Short mmCIF file of C-alpha atoms in Angstrom, two decimals:
data_model
loop_
_atom_site.label_atom_id
_atom_site.label_comp_id
_atom_site.label_asym_id
_atom_site.label_seq_id
_atom_site.Cartn_x
_atom_site.Cartn_y
_atom_site.Cartn_z
CA MET B 9 -5.23 5.25 7.43
CA SER B 10 -7.53 3.42 9.85
CA GLN B 11 -4.52 2.35 11.94
CA LEU B 12 -3.35 5.96 12.16
CA VAL B 13 -6.78 7.17 13.27
CA SER B 14 -7.07 4.33 15.80
CA TRP B 15 -3.65 5.17 17.22
CA GLN B 16 -4.53 8.86 17.41
CA SER B 17 -7.78 8.08 19.20
CA ARG B 18 -5.98 5.93 21.78
CA SER B 19 -3.39 8.68 22.23
CA GLY B 20 -5.99 11.34 22.94
CA LEU B 21 -5.57 13.13 19.61
CA GLU B 22 -8.93 14.13 18.14
CA SER B 23 -9.21 13.59 14.40
CA THR B 24 -11.92 13.40 11.75
CA VAL B 25 -11.46 11.48 8.50
CA LEU B 26 -13.19 12.24 5.20
CA VAL B 27 -13.10 9.33 2.74
CA HIS B 28 -14.91 8.02 -0.30
CA HIS B 29 -17.39 5.19 0.06
CA LYS B 30 -18.64 3.02 -2.77
CA PRO B 31 -22.19 1.66 -2.69
CA HIS B 32 -22.50 -1.91 -1.35
CA THR B 33 -19.11 -1.65 0.38
CA PRO B 34 -19.39 -2.65 4.05
CA ASP B 35 -18.47 -0.13 6.73
CA THR B 36 -15.70 -1.79 8.72
CA GLN B 37 -14.53 1.05 10.97
CA ASP B 38 -17.76 2.34 12.52
CA THR B 39 -16.05 3.04 15.86
CA LEU B 40 -13.72 5.58 14.25
CA PRO B 41 -14.53 9.25 13.46
CA ILE B 42 -14.96 8.64 9.73
CA ARG B 43 -17.23 10.61 7.41
CA ARG B 44 -17.97 8.78 4.19
CA VAL B 45 -18.82 10.47 0.90
CA ARG B 46 -20.57 8.34 -1.67
CA ALA B 47 -18.68 7.50 -4.87
CA PHE B 48 -20.37 6.16 -7.99
CA GLY B 49 -17.61 4.03 -9.47
CA GLU B 50 -14.30 5.29 -10.85
CA LEU B 51 -12.96 7.10 -13.88
CA LEU B 52 -9.23 6.67 -14.55
CA PHE B 53 -8.88 5.26 -11.01
CA VAL B 54 -10.51 8.43 -9.56
CA PRO B 55 -13.73 8.03 -7.52
CA ILE B 56 -16.73 9.70 -9.14
CA SER B 57 -17.99 11.70 -6.16
CA PRO B 58 -19.87 14.92 -7.00
CA GLN B 59 -20.77 15.43 -3.33
CA TRP B 60 -17.14 15.59 -2.22
CA PRO B 61 -16.59 19.40 -2.42
CA VAL B 62 -19.74 20.04 -0.37
CA ALA B 63 -18.81 17.38 2.19
CA PHE B 64 -15.27 18.77 2.44
CA ALA B 65 -16.53 22.31 3.07
CA ARG B 66 -19.11 21.09 5.60
CA THR B 67 -16.50 19.08 7.50
CA LEU B 68 -14.15 22.06 7.76
CA ARG B 69 -17.02 24.24 8.98
CA GLU B 70 -18.30 21.77 11.57
CA VAL B 71 -15.02 20.32 12.85
CA ARG B 72 -12.90 23.50 12.73
CA PRO B 73 -9.60 21.56 12.63
CA ASP B 74 -6.21 22.91 13.64
CA LEU B 75 -4.41 21.04 10.87
CA LEU B 76 -5.16 19.34 7.55
CA HIS B 77 -3.58 15.94 6.77
CA ILE B 78 -3.96 15.18 3.05
CA HIS B 79 -3.26 11.73 1.61
CA MET B 80 -2.01 11.65 -1.97
CA PRO B 81 -2.49 10.74 -4.77
CA ASN B 82 -6.13 11.88 -4.75
CA PRO B 83 -7.40 14.51 -7.20
CA TRP B 84 -10.26 15.37 -4.85
CA ALA B 85 -7.66 16.71 -2.43
CA PHE B 86 -7.24 19.65 -4.80
CA CYS B 87 -10.45 21.05 -3.30
CA ALA B 88 -8.23 22.33 -0.50
CA LEU B 89 -6.53 24.70 -2.94
CA PHE B 90 -9.83 26.50 -3.51
CA SER B 91 -11.00 26.65 0.10
CA ALA B 92 -10.18 29.71 2.20
CA ALA B 93 -10.85 27.68 5.35
CA ALA B 94 -8.39 24.99 4.25
CA ARG B 95 -5.75 27.48 3.16
CA SER B 96 -5.79 29.05 6.63
CA LEU B 97 -4.51 25.78 8.12
CA PRO B 98 -1.07 24.15 8.12
CA TRP B 99 -1.01 21.13 5.79
CA VAL B 100 0.67 17.76 6.09
CA VAL B 101 0.71 15.96 2.73
CA HIS B 102 1.19 12.20 3.06
CA TRP B 103 2.86 11.09 -0.18
CA HIS B 104 1.96 7.45 -0.78
CA ALA B 105 3.14 7.28 -4.40
CA ASP B 106 3.99 9.32 -7.48
CA VAL B 107 1.44 9.30 -10.28
CA PRO B 108 3.42 7.80 -13.20
CA HIS B 109 3.71 10.20 -16.14
CA ASP B 110 4.52 7.21 -18.38
CA HIS B 111 1.46 5.13 -17.50
CA PRO B 112 0.63 2.40 -20.06
CA SER B 113 -2.77 4.02 -20.69
CA TRP B 114 -2.71 7.03 -23.04
CA ARG B 115 -5.75 8.37 -21.19
CA MET B 116 -3.81 8.40 -17.95
CA ARG B 117 -0.83 10.07 -19.62
CA LEU B 118 -3.12 12.75 -21.08
CA ALA B 119 -4.92 13.32 -17.77
CA TYR B 120 -1.63 13.66 -15.91
CA ARG B 121 -0.74 16.93 -17.63
CA PRO B 122 -3.37 19.09 -15.89
CA TYR B 123 -3.17 16.91 -12.78
CA ALA B 124 0.54 17.69 -12.41
CA GLN B 125 -0.14 21.44 -12.28
CA PHE B 126 -2.50 21.11 -9.31
CA GLU B 127 -0.24 18.50 -7.74
CA GLN B 128 2.67 20.94 -7.65
CA GLN B 129 0.46 23.69 -6.23
CA LEU B 130 -0.56 21.35 -3.43
CA LEU B 131 3.04 20.40 -2.69
CA ARG B 132 4.15 24.03 -2.61
CA ARG B 133 1.42 24.76 -0.08
CA ALA B 134 2.35 21.83 2.21
CA ALA B 135 4.23 22.61 5.40
CA THR B 136 5.49 19.02 5.65
CA ILE B 137 5.43 16.15 3.14
CA VAL B 138 5.58 12.66 4.65
CA VAL B 139 7.27 10.02 2.44
CA SER B 140 7.47 6.33 3.30
CA SER B 141 11.15 5.72 2.44
CA GLN B 142 14.34 7.60 1.65
CA THR B 143 14.78 5.46 -1.46
CA TYR B 144 11.44 6.56 -2.86
CA LEU B 145 12.09 10.21 -2.02
CA ASP B 146 15.50 10.18 -3.70
CA ALA B 147 14.01 8.76 -6.91
CA SER B 148 10.93 11.00 -7.07
CA ALA B 149 11.10 13.71 -9.72
CA THR B 150 7.75 15.04 -8.51
CA LEU B 151 9.14 15.72 -5.03
CA SER B 152 12.54 16.97 -6.17
CA ALA B 153 11.71 20.66 -5.63
CA HIS B 154 10.25 20.02 -2.17
CA ARG B 155 12.79 17.77 -0.46
CA ASP B 156 13.63 20.36 2.18
CA ARG B 157 10.10 19.93 3.56
CA CYS B 158 9.96 16.13 3.34
CA ALA B 159 10.00 13.85 6.38
CA VAL B 160 10.69 10.14 5.92
CA ILE B 161 8.32 8.09 8.08
CA PRO B 162 7.78 4.45 7.08
CA LEU B 163 4.44 2.71 7.04
CA GLY B 164 3.72 0.50 10.00
CA LEU B 165 1.35 -2.12 11.37
CA GLU B 166 -0.12 -3.10 14.70
CA ALA B 167 1.69 -6.05 16.23
CA GLU B 168 -1.10 -8.56 15.66
CA ARG B 169 -4.60 -8.74 14.22
CA PRO B 170 -7.41 -11.32 14.43
CA GLU B 171 -7.46 -14.23 12.03
CA SER B 172 -10.11 -16.70 10.94
CA ALA B 173 -9.90 -20.28 9.66
CA PRO B 174 -6.99 -20.81 7.23
CA PRO B 175 -7.71 -21.07 3.49
CA ASP B 176 -8.03 -24.39 1.72
CA TRP B 177 -4.76 -25.15 -0.05
CA PRO B 178 -5.24 -27.69 -2.88
CA ASN B 179 -2.11 -29.76 -2.15
CA HIS B 180 -0.37 -29.68 1.21
CA ASP B 181 2.70 -31.44 -0.22
CA GLN B 182 3.54 -28.45 -2.44
CA LEU B 183 5.09 -25.12 -1.47
CA LYS B 184 2.26 -22.81 -0.41
CA LEU B 185 2.85 -19.45 -2.12
CA LEU B 186 0.74 -16.39 -1.29
CA ALA B 187 0.26 -13.10 -3.15
CA VAL B 188 -2.05 -10.29 -2.02
CA GLY B 189 -2.95 -7.08 -3.80
CA ARG B 190 -5.07 -5.23 -6.29
CA LEU B 191 -5.11 -7.05 -9.62
CA SER B 192 -3.57 -4.11 -11.46
CA TYR B 193 -1.07 -3.68 -14.27
CA TYR B 194 1.94 -2.80 -12.09
CA LYS B 195 1.60 -5.68 -9.62
CA GLY B 196 3.37 -8.14 -11.93
CA PHE B 197 1.03 -11.05 -11.30
CA GLU B 198 1.43 -12.20 -14.91
CA THR B 199 5.14 -12.60 -14.19
CA LEU B 200 4.30 -14.56 -11.06
CA LEU B 201 2.03 -16.93 -13.00
CA ASP B 202 4.77 -17.51 -15.56
CA ALA B 203 7.23 -18.27 -12.74
CA VAL B 204 4.83 -20.73 -11.10
CA ALA B 205 4.40 -22.48 -14.46
CA ARG B 206 8.20 -22.90 -14.59
CA THR B 207 8.45 -24.27 -11.03
CA ALA B 208 7.20 -27.71 -10.04
CA ASP B 209 5.51 -28.40 -6.71
CA VAL B 210 4.44 -24.81 -6.07
CA GLN B 211 0.83 -23.75 -5.57
CA LEU B 212 -0.35 -20.14 -5.49
CA LEU B 213 -3.16 -18.43 -3.62
CA LEU B 214 -3.84 -15.00 -5.15
CA ILE B 215 -6.01 -12.70 -3.02
CA GLY B 216 -7.48 -9.51 -4.45
CA GLU B 217 -9.75 -7.88 -7.00
CA GLY B 218 -9.05 -5.51 -9.85
CA GLU B 219 -9.21 -4.70 -13.51
CA ARG B 220 -6.76 -7.48 -14.49
CA ARG B 221 -8.81 -10.35 -13.04
CA THR B 222 -10.22 -11.56 -16.37
CA ALA B 223 -6.83 -11.39 -18.08
CA LEU B 224 -5.17 -13.26 -15.20
CA ALA B 225 -7.84 -15.97 -15.27
CA ALA B 226 -7.22 -16.40 -19.00
CA ARG B 227 -3.48 -16.69 -18.39
CA ILE B 228 -4.01 -19.32 -15.71
CA ALA B 229 -6.04 -21.35 -18.20
CA ALA B 230 -3.51 -20.87 -21.00
CA LEU B 231 -0.67 -22.04 -18.76
CA GLY B 232 -2.65 -25.03 -17.50
CA LEU B 233 -2.39 -23.86 -13.89
CA HIS B 234 -6.00 -24.31 -12.80
CA GLU B 235 -4.99 -27.06 -10.34
CA ARG B 236 -2.14 -25.05 -8.82
CA VAL B 237 -3.45 -21.47 -8.74
CA ARG B 238 -6.56 -20.18 -7.00
CA MET B 239 -7.84 -16.61 -7.19
CA THR B 240 -10.02 -15.87 -4.18
CA GLY B 241 -11.26 -12.38 -5.00
CA HIS B 242 -11.83 -10.08 -2.02
CA LEU B 243 -11.34 -11.51 1.47
CA ASP B 244 -11.82 -9.78 4.81
CA ASP B 245 -8.88 -8.95 7.07
CA PRO B 246 -9.10 -12.02 9.37
CA GLN B 247 -9.17 -14.31 6.32
CA ILE B 248 -6.13 -12.58 4.83
CA GLU B 249 -4.27 -12.80 8.13
CA ALA B 250 -5.03 -16.53 8.26
CA ALA B 251 -3.62 -16.91 4.74
CA TYR B 252 -0.38 -15.24 5.82
CA ARG B 253 -0.10 -17.61 8.77
CA ALA B 254 -0.76 -20.68 6.61
CA CYS B 255 1.53 -19.94 3.66
CA ASP B 256 5.17 -20.97 3.27
CA VAL B 257 6.34 -17.99 1.18
CA PHE B 258 4.91 -14.58 0.29
CA CYS B 259 5.61 -12.91 -3.06
CA LEU B 260 5.22 -9.31 -4.27
CA PRO B 261 6.34 -9.28 -7.95
CA SER B 262 5.58 -5.61 -8.72
CA LEU B 263 7.03 -4.10 -11.87
CA ASP B 264 7.66 -0.42 -11.15
CA ARG B 265 7.62 2.43 -8.62
CA ALA B 266 3.83 2.50 -8.56
CA GLU B 267 4.60 0.01 -5.76
CA ALA B 268 6.04 2.68 -3.51
CA PHE B 269 6.52 0.66 -0.33
CA GLY B 270 4.74 -2.70 -0.24
CA LEU B 271 2.70 -2.75 2.96
CA VAL B 272 1.83 -6.40 2.27
CA LEU B 273 5.51 -7.21 2.80
CA LEU B 274 5.17 -5.99 6.38
CA GLU B 275 2.07 -8.14 6.80
CA ALA B 276 4.03 -11.21 5.72
CA MET B 277 7.02 -10.30 7.88
CA ARG B 278 4.71 -9.80 10.86
CA ALA B 279 3.53 -13.38 10.30
CA GLY B 280 7.15 -14.59 10.25
CA LYS B 281 7.10 -15.58 6.58
CA PRO B 282 9.96 -15.28 4.06
CA VAL B 283 9.24 -12.83 1.26
CA VAL B 284 10.23 -12.63 -2.39
CA ALA B 285 9.94 -9.16 -3.93
CA SER B 286 11.05 -7.26 -7.00
CA ALA B 287 14.20 -5.15 -6.80
CA VAL B 288 12.52 -2.13 -8.42
CA PRO B 289 14.93 0.83 -8.54
CA GLY B 290 13.59 3.73 -6.50
CA SER B 291 10.93 1.70 -4.67
CA GLY B 292 10.79 1.35 -0.91
CA MET B 293 10.48 -2.42 -1.36
CA THR B 294 14.27 -2.56 -1.52
CA GLU B 295 14.44 -0.95 1.94
CA VAL B 296 11.77 -3.14 3.50
CA VAL B 297 13.32 -6.39 2.24
CA GLN B 298 16.98 -7.01 3.01
CA ASP B 299 18.15 -9.36 0.27
CA GLN B 300 19.38 -12.73 1.54
CA GLN B 301 18.58 -11.66 5.12
CA THR B 302 14.82 -11.20 5.47
CA GLY B 303 13.85 -12.32 1.97
CA LEU B 304 14.96 -12.54 -1.64
CA LEU B 305 14.96 -9.72 -4.20
CA VAL B 306 14.58 -10.65 -7.87
CA SER B 307 14.67 -8.76 -11.15
CA PRO B 308 11.28 -7.13 -11.89
CA GLY B 309 9.37 -8.68 -14.78
CA ASP B 310 11.75 -11.66 -14.99
CA PRO B 311 9.89 -14.97 -14.52
CA ASP B 312 13.11 -17.00 -14.68
CA SER B 313 14.68 -15.03 -11.82
CA LEU B 314 11.49 -15.37 -9.80
CA ALA B 315 11.18 -19.10 -10.57
CA GLU B 316 14.76 -19.63 -9.40
CA ALA B 317 13.99 -17.94 -6.07
CA LEU B 318 10.83 -20.01 -5.60
CA ALA B 319 12.67 -23.24 -6.39
CA LEU B 320 15.37 -22.37 -3.86
CA LEU B 321 12.83 -21.75 -1.11
CA ARG B 322 10.92 -24.89 -2.03
CA GLU B 323 14.05 -26.98 -1.52
CA ARG B 324 15.30 -25.15 1.60
CA PRO B 325 12.82 -25.18 4.49
CA ASP B 326 15.73 -24.19 6.74
CA LEU B 327 16.26 -21.04 4.66
CA ARG B 328 12.54 -20.28 4.76
CA ALA B 329 12.60 -20.47 8.55
CA GLN B 330 15.75 -18.34 8.77
CA LEU B 331 14.42 -15.59 6.49
CA GLY B 332 11.01 -15.61 8.15
CA GLN B 333 12.46 -15.28 11.64
CA ALA B 334 14.74 -12.44 10.54
CA GLY B 335 11.82 -10.72 8.82
CA ARG B 336 9.74 -10.88 11.99
CA GLY B 337 12.64 -9.35 13.89
CA ARG B 338 12.97 -6.55 11.35
CA PHE B 339 9.25 -5.86 11.59
CA GLU B 340 9.45 -5.63 15.38
CA ALA B 341 12.47 -3.33 15.24
CA ASN B 342 11.38 -0.96 12.47
CA TYR B 343 7.71 -1.20 11.49
CA ARG B 344 5.56 -1.44 14.63
CA PHE B 345 2.89 1.23 14.39
CA ASP B 346 3.45 2.89 17.77
CA PRO B 347 6.70 4.67 16.76
CA VAL B 348 5.24 5.44 13.33
CA GLY B 349 2.17 7.05 14.89
CA GLN B 350 4.36 8.97 17.34
CA SER B 351 6.53 10.31 14.51
CA ILE B 352 3.45 11.64 12.70
CA SER B 353 2.15 13.12 15.96
CA ASP B 354 5.51 14.85 16.41
CA VAL B 355 5.15 16.40 12.94
CA TYR B 356 1.74 17.72 13.96
CA GLY B 357 3.14 19.18 17.16
CA GLN B 358 5.98 20.97 15.39
CA LEU B 359 3.64 22.50 12.80
CA LEU B 360 1.07 23.59 15.36
CA ALA B 361 3.76 25.16 17.52
CA SER B 362 5.31 27.04 14.60
CA SER B 363 1.89 28.29 13.47
CA GLY B 364 0.97 29.48 16.96
CA ARG B 365 -1.97 27.07 17.30
CA VAL B 366 -0.77 25.53 20.57
#
């Protein structure tokens, strides 16, 4: 979202962003028009933010926007359904991912029932729904009744970003494997650890925080991988960029469509690195990664398939270079942020023109 707001600011488009902010989290985008609403932790992945409805109403009153751009999933976005000021505006709903109705947690499955009712109301009210890939749209049951109002616009990245000193890899003679993401159930990092255990001369740097950290640390110990796997926790953007530049291979082993697109794949491709990702049916990952051309796609949840891909790339530096170069070319051709930002701006223009606001 920060890239979109930065692009809009450079393009002369005035925008105001309302986001949640957890205590003790550093503000990293102070130059952008961002209003932060305090959140006191999370419940079922939802920020606990009792001040949000008041902040939302105040922002609408003070800013008087011409258009509302809602990013989903976010239950707090349902406040717009109950606001006369919000309902008077055209809405763009940015659909980042479906909320899985078959979530492993029974609490999440139970909570989804009422959530789905408001979710559909929000989608019916949207003038345009932005989806990151045609593959994801085609597989989404939630969006099936609204496809005539969907616009496919991929995620994108700026061409470059600052980097700091590279991370300390334990053994420079081994294949340097990188994984980045929230340590969550659907990311498949357990599968990745199992694959690393099956593959000699591979070391893994795992960047991220999340609810699975303790379980992953226990698995590393059980597999005897403490000398080949390092979990860094949270790193800032320049440190992460340096890790991309220093690695040999990037891996995203996600298990299901909760991984709707895989923005980290673009980050690796921007750095010219070969990627290994899961061939999850209905996920945009299979559009981002062209199998055998810009990376390798493997069966989700299959450590043997993943280990085979890692072993191949370990033995074939020429293939790593070929895939990485092709991935960088694909990033340049399809995922630079300028055309992405312009496509979203065009959606705004069409809606404002049709609503008589320009």
